[in-house]
mmCIF file of C-alpha atoms in Angstrom:
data_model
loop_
_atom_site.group_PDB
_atom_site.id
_atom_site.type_symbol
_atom_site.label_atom_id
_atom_site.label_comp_id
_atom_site.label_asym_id
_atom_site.label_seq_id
_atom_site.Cartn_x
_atom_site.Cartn_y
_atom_site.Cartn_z
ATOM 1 C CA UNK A 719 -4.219 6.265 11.679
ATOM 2 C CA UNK A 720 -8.101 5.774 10.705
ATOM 3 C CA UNK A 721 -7.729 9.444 10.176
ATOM 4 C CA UNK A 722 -4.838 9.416 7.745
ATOM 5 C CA UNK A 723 -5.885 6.217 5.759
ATOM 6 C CA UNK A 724 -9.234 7.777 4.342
ATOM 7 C CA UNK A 725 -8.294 10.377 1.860
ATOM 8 C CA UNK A 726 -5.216 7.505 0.961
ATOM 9 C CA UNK A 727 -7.594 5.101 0.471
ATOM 10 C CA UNK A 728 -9.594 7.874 -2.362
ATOM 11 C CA UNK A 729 -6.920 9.038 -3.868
ATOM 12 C CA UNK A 730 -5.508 5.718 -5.350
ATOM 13 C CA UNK A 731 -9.506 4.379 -5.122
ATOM 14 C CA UNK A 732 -10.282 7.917 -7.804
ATOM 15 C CA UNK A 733 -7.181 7.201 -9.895
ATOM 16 C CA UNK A 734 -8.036 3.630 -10.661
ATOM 17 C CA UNK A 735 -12.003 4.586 -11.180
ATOM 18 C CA UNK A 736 -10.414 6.595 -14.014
ATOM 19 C CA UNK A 737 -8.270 3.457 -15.739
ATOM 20 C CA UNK A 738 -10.507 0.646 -15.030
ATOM 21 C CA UNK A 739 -14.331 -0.351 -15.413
ATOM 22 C CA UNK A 740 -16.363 -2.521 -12.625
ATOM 23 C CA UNK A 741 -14.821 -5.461 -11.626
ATOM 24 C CA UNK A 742 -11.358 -5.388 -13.679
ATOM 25 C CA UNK A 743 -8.547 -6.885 -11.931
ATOM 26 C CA UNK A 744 -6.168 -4.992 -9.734
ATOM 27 C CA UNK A 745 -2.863 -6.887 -8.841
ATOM 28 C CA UNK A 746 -0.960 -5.421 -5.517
ATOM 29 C CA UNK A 747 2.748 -5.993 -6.467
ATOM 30 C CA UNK A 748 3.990 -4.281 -3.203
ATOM 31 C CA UNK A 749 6.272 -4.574 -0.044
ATOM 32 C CA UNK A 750 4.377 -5.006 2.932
ATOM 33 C CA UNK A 751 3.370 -2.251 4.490
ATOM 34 C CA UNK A 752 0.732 0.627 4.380
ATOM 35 C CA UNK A 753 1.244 0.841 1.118
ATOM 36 C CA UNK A 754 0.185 -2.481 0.284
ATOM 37 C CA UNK A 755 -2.519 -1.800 2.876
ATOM 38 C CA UNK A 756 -3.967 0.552 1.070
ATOM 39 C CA UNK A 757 -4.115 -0.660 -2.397
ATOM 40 C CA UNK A 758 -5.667 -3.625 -1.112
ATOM 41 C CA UNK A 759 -8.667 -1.708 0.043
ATOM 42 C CA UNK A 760 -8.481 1.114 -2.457
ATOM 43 C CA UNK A 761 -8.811 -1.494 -5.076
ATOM 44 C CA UNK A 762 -11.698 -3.089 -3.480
ATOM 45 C CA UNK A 763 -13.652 0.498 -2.737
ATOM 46 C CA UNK A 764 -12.482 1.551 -6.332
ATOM 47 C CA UNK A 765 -15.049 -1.316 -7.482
ATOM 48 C CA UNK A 766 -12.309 -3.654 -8.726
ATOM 49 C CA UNK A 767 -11.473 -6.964 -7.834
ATOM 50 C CA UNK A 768 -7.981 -7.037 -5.995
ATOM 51 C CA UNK A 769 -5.643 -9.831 -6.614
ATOM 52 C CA UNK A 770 -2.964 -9.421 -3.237
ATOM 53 C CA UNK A 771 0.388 -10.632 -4.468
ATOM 54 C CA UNK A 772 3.731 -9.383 -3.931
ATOM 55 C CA UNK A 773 6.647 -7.998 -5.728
ATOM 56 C CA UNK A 774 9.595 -9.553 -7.744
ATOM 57 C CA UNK A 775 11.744 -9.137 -5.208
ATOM 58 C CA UNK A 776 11.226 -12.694 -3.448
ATOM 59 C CA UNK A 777 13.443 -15.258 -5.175
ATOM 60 C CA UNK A 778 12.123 -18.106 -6.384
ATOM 61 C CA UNK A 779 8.516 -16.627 -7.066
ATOM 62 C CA UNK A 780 9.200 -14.845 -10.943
ATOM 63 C CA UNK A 781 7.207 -18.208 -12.267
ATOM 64 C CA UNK A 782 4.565 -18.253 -9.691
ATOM 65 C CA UNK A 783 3.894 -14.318 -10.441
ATOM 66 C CA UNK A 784 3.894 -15.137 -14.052
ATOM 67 C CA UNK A 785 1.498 -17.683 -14.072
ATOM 68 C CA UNK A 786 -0.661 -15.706 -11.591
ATOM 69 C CA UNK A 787 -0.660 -12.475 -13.798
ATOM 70 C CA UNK A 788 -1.603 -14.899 -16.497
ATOM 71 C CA UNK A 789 -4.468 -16.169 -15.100
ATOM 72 C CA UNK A 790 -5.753 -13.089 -13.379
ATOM 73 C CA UNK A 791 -5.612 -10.604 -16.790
ATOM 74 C CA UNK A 792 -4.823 -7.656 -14.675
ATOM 75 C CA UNK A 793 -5.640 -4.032 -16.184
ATOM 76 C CA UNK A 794 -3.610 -2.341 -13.043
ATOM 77 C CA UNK A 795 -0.961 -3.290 -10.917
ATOM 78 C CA UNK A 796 -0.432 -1.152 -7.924
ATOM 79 C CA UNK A 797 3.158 -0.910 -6.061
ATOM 80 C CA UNK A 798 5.417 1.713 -4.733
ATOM 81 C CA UNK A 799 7.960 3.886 -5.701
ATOM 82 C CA UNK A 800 10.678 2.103 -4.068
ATOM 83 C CA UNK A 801 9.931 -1.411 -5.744
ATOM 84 C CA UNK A 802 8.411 0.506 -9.139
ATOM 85 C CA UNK A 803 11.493 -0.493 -10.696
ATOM 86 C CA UNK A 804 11.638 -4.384 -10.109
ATOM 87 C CA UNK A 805 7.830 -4.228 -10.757
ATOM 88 C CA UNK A 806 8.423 -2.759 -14.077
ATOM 89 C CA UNK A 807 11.941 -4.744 -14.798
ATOM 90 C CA UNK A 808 9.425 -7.747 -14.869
ATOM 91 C CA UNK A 809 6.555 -6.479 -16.646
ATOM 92 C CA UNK A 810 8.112 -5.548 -19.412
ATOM 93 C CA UNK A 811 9.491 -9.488 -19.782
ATOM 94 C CA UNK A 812 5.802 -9.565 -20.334
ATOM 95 C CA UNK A 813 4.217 -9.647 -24.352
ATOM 96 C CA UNK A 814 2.960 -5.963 -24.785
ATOM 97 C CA UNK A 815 -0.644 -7.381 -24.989
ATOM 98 C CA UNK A 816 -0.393 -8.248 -21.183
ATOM 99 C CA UNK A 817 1.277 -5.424 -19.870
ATOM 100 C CA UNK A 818 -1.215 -4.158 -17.640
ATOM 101 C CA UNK A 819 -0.650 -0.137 -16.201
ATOM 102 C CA UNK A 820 1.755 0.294 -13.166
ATOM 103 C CA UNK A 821 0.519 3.073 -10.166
ATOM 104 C CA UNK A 822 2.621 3.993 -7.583
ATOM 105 C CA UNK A 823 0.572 4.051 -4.065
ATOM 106 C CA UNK A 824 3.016 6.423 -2.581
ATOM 107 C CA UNK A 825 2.950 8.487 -5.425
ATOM 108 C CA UNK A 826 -0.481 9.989 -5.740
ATOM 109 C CA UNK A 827 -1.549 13.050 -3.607
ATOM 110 C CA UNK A 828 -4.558 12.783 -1.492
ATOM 111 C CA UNK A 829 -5.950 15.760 -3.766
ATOM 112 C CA UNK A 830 -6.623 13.014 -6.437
ATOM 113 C CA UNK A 831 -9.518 11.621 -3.984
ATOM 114 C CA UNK A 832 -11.470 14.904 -4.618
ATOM 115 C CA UNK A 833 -12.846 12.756 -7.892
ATOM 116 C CA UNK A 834 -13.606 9.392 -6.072
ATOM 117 C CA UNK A 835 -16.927 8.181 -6.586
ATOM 118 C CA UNK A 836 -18.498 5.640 -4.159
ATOM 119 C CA UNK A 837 -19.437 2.249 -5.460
ATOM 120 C CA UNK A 838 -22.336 0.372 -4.275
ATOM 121 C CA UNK A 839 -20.372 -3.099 -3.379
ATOM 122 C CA UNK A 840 -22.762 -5.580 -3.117
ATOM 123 C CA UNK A 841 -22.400 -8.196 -0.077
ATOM 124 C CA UNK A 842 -21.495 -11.532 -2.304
ATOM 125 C CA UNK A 843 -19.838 -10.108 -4.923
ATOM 126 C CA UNK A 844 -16.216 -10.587 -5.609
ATOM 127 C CA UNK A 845 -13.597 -8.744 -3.246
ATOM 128 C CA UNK A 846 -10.373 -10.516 -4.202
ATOM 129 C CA UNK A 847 -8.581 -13.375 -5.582
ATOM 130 C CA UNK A 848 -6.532 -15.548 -3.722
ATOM 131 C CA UNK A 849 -4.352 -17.581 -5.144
ATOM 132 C CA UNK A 850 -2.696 -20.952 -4.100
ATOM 133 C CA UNK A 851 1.045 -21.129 -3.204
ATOM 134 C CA UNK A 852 1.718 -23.370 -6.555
ATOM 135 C CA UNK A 853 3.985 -25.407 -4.954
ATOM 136 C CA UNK A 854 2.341 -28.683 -6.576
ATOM 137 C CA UNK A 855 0.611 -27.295 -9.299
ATOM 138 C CA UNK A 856 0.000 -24.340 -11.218
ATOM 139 C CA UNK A 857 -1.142 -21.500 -8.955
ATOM 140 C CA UNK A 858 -5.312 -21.265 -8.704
ATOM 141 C CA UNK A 859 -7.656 -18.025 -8.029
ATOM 142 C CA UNK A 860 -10.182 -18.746 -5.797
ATOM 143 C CA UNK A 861 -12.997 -15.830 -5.798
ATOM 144 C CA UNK A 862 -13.426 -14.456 -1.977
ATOM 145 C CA UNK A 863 -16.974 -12.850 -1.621
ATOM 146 C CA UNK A 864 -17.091 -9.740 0.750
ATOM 147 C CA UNK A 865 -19.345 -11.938 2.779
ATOM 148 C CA UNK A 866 -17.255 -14.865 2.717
ATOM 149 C CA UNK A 867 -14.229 -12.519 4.179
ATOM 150 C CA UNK A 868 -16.322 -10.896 6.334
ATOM 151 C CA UNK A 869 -17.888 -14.210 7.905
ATOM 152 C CA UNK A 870 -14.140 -15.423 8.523
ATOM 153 C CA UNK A 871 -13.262 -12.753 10.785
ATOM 154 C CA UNK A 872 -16.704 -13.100 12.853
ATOM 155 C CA UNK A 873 -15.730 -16.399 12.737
ATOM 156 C CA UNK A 874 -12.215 -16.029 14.269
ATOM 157 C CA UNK A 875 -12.878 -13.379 16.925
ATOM 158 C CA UNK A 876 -15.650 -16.090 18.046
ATOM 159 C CA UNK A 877 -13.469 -18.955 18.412
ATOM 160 C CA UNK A 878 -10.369 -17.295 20.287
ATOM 161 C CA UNK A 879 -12.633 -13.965 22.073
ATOM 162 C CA UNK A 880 -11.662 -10.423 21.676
ATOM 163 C CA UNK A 881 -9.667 -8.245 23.788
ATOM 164 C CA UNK A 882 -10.236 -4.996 22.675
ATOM 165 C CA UNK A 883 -6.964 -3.455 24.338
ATOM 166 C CA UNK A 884 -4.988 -5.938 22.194
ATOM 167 C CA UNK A 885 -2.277 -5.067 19.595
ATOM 168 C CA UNK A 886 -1.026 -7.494 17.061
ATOM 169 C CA UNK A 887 2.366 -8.245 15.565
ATOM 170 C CA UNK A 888 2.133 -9.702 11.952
ATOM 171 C CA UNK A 889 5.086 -11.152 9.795
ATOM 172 C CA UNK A 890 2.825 -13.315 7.975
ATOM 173 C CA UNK A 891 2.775 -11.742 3.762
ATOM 174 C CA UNK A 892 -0.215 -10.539 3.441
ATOM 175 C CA UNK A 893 -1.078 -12.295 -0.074
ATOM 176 C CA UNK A 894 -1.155 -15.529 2.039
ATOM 177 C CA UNK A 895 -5.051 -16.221 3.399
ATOM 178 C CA UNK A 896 -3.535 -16.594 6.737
ATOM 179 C CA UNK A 897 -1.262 -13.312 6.851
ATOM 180 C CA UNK A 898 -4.410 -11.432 4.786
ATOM 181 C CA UNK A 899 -7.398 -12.782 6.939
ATOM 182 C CA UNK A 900 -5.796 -12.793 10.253
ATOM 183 C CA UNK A 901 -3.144 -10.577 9.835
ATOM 184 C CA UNK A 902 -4.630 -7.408 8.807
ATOM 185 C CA UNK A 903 -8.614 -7.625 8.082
ATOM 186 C CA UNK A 904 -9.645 -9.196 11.593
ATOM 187 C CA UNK A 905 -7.450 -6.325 13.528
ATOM 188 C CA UNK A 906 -9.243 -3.541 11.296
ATOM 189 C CA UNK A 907 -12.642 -5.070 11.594
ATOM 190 C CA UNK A 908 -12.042 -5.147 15.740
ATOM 191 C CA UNK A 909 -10.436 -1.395 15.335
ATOM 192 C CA UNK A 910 -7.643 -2.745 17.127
ATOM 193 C CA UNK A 911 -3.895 -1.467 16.540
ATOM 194 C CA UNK A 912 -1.653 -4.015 13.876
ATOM 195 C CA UNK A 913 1.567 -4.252 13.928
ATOM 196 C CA UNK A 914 3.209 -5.785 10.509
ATOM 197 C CA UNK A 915 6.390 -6.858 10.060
ATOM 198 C CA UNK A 916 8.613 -8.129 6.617
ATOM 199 C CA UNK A 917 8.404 -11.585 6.051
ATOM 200 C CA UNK A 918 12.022 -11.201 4.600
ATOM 201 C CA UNK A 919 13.360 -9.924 8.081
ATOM 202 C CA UNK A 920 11.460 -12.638 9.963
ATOM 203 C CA UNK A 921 13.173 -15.422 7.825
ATOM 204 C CA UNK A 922 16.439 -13.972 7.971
ATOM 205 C CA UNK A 923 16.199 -13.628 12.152
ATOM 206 C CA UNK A 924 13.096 -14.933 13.716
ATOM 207 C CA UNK A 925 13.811 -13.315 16.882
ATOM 208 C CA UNK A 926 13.074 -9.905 16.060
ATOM 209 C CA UNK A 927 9.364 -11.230 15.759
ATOM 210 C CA UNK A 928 9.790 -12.182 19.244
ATOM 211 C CA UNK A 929 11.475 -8.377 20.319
ATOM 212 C CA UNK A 930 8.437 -6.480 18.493
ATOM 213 C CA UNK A 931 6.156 -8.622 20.425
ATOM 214 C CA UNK A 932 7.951 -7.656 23.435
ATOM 215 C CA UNK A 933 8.287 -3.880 22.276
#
């Protein structure tokens, strides 16, 4: 609930204020979930820039992650406990000089938010990085401006209308632009329910995206 995701969103939002400065990178290396929810925003309200990915768990995607944390210098990679130990399996193949520090979302007690600090974000600077698939070339960051996410929502809930009773059912991964724009920030910007859903167990039986829909 809006209720429950505040004093989340400070507690992991205080503990990176204390482990990064203004605009550092923080990579989400997370199932989907609330967890990932949460670090996504808690980077963002920390003052950071977050860079949504995913964790090593997807085969096929150790190169792509590679090149990504590469590129994107993280200081902070937030995941959970349950995937802390692929996440740090694969940053340690890393050279020590790149290892950036590993928080687990689930981990940290609301009573850490009692340090949070709001930051003054200002409209068109940097929110998050989102990078290309890399399925033709070497993945790319593009910079996504608070007002450049912001206007593609408006945008959206323009285009197709807005029933505010709706609820939505999401399998798309939220480090795609789709699954992250549509998926989760237009539903919280409306204030309207969000279901999400693994990828993983989508590919493996599409139907059940069908049955939640139903449910």
């Amino acid at each position: 609930t809006w209720s429950q995701m505040g004093p989340r969103l400070r507690a992991v939002s205080a503990r990176l204020q204390q482990i990064t400065q203004p605009g550092d990178r923080v990579a989400i290396l997370a199932p989907q979930g609330v967890d990932y929810v949460i670090g996504f925003f808690a980077a963002i309200q920390a003052g950071a820039i977050a860079v949504p990915l995913f964790a090593p768990e997807l085969p096929g995607h150790t190169e792509r992650l590679d090149a990504v944390l590469g590129d994107a210098e993280p200081t902070v990679v937030l995941t959970t406990t349950s995937a802390a130990g692929s996440v740090g399996d694969f940053l340690r193949t890393l050279p020590r000089h790149r290892r950036p520090r590993m928080i687990a979302i689930d981990a940290l007690p609301d009573s850490v938010g009692a340090a949070f600090t709001p930051m003054p974000l200002d409209t068109d600077a940097i929110a998050y990085l989102q990078y290309t698939s890399g399925s033709t070339r070497t993945p790319a960051g593009v910079e996504i401006t608070h007002r450049a996410a912001c206007t593609n929502v408006v945008q959206m809930i323009l285009s197709v209308g807005l029933d505010w009773n709706i609820r939505s059912v999401s399998w798309l991964p939220l480090f795609h632009d789709m699954g992250l724009i549509g998926g989760l920030l237009q539903p919280l910007h409306a204030g309207v329910p969000v279901v999400l859903m693994s990828p993983r167990h989508f590919l493996e039986r599409p139907l059940r995206w069908l049955q939640a829909i139903a449910r």
